[in-house]
Tab-separated table of C-alpha atoms in Angstrom:
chain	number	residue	atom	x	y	z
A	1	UNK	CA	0.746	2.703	-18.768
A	2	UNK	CA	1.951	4.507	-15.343
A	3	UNK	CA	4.889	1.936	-13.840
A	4	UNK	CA	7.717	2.572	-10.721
A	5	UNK	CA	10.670	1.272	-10.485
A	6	UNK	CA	12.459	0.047	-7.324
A	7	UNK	CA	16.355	-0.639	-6.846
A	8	UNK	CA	16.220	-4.193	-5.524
A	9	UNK	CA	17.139	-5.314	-2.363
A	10	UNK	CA	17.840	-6.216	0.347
A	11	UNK	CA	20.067	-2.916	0.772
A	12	UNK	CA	22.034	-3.826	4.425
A	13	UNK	CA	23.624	-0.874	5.766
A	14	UNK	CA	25.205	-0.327	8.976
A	15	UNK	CA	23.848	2.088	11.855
A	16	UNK	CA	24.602	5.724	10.955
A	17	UNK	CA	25.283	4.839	7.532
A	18	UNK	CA	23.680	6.995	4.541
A	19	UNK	CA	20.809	5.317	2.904
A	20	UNK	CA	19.925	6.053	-1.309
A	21	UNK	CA	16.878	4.106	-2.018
A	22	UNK	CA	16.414	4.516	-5.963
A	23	UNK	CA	13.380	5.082	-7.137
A	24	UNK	CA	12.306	6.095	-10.892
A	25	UNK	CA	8.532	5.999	-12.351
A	26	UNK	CA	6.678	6.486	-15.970
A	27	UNK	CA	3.793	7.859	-16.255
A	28	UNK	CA	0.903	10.296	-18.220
A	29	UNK	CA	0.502	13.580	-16.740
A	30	UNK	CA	2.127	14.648	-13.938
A	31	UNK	CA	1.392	12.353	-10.794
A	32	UNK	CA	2.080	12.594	-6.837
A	33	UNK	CA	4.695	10.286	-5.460
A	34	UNK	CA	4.754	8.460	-2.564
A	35	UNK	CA	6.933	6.169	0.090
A	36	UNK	CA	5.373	3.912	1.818
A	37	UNK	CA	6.981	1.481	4.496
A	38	UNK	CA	5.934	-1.805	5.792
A	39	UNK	CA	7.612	-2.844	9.583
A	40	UNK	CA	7.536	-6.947	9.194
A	41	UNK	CA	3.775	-8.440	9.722
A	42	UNK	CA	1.968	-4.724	9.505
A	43	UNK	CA	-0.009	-2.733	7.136
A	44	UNK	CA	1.948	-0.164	4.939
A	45	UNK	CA	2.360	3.474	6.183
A	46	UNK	CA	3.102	6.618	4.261
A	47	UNK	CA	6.540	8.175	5.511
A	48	UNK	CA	6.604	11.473	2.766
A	49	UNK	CA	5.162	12.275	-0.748
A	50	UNK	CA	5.367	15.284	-2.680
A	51	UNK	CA	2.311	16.197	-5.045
A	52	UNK	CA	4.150	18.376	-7.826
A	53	UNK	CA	8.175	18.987	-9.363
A	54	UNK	CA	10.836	20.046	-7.512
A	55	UNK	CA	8.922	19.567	-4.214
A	56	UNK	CA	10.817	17.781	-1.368
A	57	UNK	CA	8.653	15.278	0.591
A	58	UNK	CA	10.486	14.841	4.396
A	59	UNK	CA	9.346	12.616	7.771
A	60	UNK	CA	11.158	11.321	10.574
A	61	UNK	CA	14.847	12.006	9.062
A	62	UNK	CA	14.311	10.465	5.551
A	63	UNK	CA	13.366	12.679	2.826
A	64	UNK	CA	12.548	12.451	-1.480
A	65	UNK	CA	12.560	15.028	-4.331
A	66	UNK	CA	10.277	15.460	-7.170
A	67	UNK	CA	12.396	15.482	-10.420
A	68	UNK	CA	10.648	15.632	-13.322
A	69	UNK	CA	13.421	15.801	-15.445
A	70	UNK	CA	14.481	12.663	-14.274
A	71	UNK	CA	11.284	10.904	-13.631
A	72	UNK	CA	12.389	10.299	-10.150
A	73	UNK	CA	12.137	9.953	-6.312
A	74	UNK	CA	14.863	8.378	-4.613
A	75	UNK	CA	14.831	8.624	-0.737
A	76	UNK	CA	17.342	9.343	1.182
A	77	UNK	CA	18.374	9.685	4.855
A	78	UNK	CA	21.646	10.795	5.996
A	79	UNK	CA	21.891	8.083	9.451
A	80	UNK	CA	20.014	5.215	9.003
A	81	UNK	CA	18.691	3.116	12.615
A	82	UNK	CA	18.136	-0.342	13.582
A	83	UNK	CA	14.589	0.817	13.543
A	84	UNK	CA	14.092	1.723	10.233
A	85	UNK	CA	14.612	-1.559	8.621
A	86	UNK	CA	11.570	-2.499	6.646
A	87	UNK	CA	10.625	-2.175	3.466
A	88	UNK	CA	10.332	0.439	1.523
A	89	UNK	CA	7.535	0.870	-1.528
A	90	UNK	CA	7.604	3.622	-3.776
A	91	UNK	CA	4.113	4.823	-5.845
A	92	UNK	CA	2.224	7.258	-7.572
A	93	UNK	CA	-1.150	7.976	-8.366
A	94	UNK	CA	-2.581	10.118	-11.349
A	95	UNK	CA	-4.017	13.707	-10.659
A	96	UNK	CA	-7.852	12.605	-10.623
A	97	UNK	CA	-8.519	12.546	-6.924
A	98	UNK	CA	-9.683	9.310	-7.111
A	99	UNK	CA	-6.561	7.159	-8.918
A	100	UNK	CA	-5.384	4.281	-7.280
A	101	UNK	CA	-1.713	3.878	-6.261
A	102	UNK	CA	0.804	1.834	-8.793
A	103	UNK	CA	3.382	0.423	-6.372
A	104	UNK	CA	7.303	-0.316	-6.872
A	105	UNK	CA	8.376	-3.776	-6.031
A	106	UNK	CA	9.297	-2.567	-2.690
A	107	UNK	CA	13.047	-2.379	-1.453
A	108	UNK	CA	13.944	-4.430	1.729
A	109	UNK	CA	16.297	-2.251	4.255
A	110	UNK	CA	18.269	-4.399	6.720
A	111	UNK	CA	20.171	-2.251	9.396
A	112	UNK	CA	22.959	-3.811	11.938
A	113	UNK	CA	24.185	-2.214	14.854
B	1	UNK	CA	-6.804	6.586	17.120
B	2	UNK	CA	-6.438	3.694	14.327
B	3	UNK	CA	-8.074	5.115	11.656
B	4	UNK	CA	-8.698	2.087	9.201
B	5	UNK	CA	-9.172	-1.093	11.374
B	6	UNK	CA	-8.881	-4.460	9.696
B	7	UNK	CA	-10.232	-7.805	11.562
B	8	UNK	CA	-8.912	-9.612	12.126
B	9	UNK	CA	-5.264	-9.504	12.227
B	10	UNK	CA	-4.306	-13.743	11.804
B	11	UNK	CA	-7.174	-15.682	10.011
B	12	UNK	CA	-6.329	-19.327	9.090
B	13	UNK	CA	-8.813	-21.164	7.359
B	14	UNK	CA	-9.572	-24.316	5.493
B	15	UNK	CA	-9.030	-25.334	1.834
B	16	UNK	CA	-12.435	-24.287	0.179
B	17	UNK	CA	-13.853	-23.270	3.272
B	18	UNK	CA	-15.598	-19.462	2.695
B	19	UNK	CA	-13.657	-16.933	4.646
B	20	UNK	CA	-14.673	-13.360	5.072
B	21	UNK	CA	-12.154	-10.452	5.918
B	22	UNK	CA	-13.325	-6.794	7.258
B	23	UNK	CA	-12.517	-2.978	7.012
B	24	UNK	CA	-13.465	-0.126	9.072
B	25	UNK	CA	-12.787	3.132	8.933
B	26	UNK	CA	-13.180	6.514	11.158
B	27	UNK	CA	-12.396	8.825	8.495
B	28	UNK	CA	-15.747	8.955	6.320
B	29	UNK	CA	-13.747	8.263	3.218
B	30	UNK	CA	-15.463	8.070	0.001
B	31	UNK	CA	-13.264	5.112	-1.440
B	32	UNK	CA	-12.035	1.933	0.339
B	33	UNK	CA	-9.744	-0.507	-1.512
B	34	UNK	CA	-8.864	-4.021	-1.051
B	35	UNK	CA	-5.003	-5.358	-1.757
B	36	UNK	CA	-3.760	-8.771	-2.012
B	37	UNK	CA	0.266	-8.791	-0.989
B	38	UNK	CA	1.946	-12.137	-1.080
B	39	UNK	CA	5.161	-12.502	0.454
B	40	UNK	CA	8.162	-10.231	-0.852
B	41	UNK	CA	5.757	-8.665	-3.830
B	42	UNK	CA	4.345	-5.094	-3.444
B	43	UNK	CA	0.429	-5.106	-2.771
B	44	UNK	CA	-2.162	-6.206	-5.882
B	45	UNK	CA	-5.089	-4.063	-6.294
B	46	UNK	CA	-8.118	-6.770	-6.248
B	47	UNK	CA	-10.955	-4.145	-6.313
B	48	UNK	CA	-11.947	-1.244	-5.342
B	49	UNK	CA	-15.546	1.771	-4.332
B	50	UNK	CA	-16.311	4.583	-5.150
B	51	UNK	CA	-18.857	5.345	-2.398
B	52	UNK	CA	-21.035	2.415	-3.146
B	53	UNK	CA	-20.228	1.891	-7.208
B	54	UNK	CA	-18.022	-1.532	-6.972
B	55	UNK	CA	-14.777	-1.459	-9.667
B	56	UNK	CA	-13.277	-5.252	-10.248
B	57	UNK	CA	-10.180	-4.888	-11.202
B	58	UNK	CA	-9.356	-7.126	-14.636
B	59	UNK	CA	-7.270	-10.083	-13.369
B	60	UNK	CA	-9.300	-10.106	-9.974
B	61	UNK	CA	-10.541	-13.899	-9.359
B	62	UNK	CA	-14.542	-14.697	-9.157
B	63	UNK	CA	-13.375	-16.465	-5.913
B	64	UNK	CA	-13.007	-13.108	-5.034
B	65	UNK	CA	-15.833	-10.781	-3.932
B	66	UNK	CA	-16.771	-8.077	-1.788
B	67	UNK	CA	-18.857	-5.883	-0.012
B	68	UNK	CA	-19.738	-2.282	1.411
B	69	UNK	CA	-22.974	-1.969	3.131
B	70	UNK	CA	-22.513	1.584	4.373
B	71	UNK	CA	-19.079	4.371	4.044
B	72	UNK	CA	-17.812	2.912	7.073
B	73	UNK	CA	-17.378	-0.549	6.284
B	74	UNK	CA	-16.302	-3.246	3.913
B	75	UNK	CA	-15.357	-7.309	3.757
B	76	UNK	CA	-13.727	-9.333	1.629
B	77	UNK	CA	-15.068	-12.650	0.938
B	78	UNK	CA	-12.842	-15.654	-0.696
B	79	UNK	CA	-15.615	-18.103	-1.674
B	80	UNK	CA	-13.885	-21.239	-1.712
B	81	UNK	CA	-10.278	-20.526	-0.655
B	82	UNK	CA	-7.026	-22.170	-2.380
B	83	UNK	CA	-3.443	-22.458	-1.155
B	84	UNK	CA	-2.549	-19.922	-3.717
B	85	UNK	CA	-4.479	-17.191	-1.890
B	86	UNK	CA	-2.591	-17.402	0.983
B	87	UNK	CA	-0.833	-13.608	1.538
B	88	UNK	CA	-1.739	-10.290	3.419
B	89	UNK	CA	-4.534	-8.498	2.549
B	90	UNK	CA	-4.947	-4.907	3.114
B	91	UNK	CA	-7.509	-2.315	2.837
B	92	UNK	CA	-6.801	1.159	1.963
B	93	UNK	CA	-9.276	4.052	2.252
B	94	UNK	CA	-9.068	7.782	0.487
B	95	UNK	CA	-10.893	10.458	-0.229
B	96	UNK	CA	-9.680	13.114	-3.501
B	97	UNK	CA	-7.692	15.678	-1.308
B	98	UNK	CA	-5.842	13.066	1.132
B	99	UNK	CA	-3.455	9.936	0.401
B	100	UNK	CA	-4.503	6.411	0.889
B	101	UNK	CA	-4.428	5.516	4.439
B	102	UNK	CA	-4.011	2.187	5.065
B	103	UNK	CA	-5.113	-0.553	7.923
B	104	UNK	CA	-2.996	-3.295	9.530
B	105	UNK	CA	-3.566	-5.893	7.545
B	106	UNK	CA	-5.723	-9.339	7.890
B	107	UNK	CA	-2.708	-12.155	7.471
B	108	UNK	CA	-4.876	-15.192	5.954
B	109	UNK	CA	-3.330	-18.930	6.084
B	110	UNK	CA	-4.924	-21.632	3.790
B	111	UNK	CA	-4.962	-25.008	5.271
């Protein structure tokens, strides 16, 4: 079956800090990936995906590539805020327009000034 | 400009009292999806249409049911609600060319 795989959290980095969120998936066929992130007490909202390999998904600073070779998506973002601390939920769904999104366990970020 | 409206935001209600949650959406999407998210887990499908043909997922409850009486909107009902059903609930909507866009979310407390 189609699975993702999160690098647990909490991950608590300090403002300006570099942030790696790992992110690896299984699946049949070749899906689109997605981040999601949930603010505390709000629905989820998509920050970047990337529908095929070797594209690079990119929104307000953070950004993900497709590898296929690897099976992965890790996000990144070179200076992490207070702001962005949330959590983070990687997914994919399956070509057919209508799949539904398999979720990661979600990765809590914590950022101190 | 919300696009997927969910109402509403903080419901608490009784221990086997019936409870319904609602969905609306702006966007004329085809497909509208109901999550269950408890606290610190990612979000559960519970169900799911396909304009108006209803999929259950598996390991859905019977406490759990819903409806969509026209593309714009859709409720969740809990028939007879337990502590364990407690969580966030969230409804998604998506058509086959665009991602799932998703509303705030109804936060339901069981008394």
């Amino acid at each position: 079956g189609n699975s993702v795989t999160q690098m647990e959290g909490p991950v608590t980095l300090s403002e300006e800090a570099f942030l790696t969120i790992n992110c690896t998936y299984t699946a049949t066929g070749y899906p689109s990936l997605f981040w999601y992130v949930q603010y505390p007490g709000e629905g989820l909202q998509l920050l970047l995906k990337a529908t095929k390999a070797d594209d690079k998904g990119s929104n307000k600073g953070f950004e993900a590539t497709y590898r296929k070779e690897t099976t992965s998506f890790h996000l990144e973002k070179g200076s992490v805020q207070v702001s962005d601390s949330a959590v983070y939920f990687c997914a994919l769904s399956l070509p057919s327009g209508y799949s539904t999104l398999t979720f990661g366990k979600g990765t809590m970020l914590l950022v101190s000034p | 400009d919300a696009m997927v409206i969910q109402n509403p935001r903080y419901q608490v209600t009784q221990f086997g009292k019936p409870v319904t949650l609602s969905c609306s959406q702006t966007l004329n999407h085809n497909v509208m999806y109901w999550y269950q998210q408890k606290s610190s887990q990612a979000p559960k499908l519970l169900f799911h249409y396909y304009d108006k043909d209803f999929n259950n997922e598996a390991d859905t409850p019977d406490n759990f049911q819903s409806r969509r009486p026209n593309t714009s909107f859709c409720f969740l009902d809990i028939r007879s609600p337990g502590l364990g059903d407690a969580a966030m609930y969230l409804c998604a909507t998506k058509t086959a060319n665009t991602e799932a866009f998703f509303g705030q979310g109804t936060r339901l407390t069981v008394v």
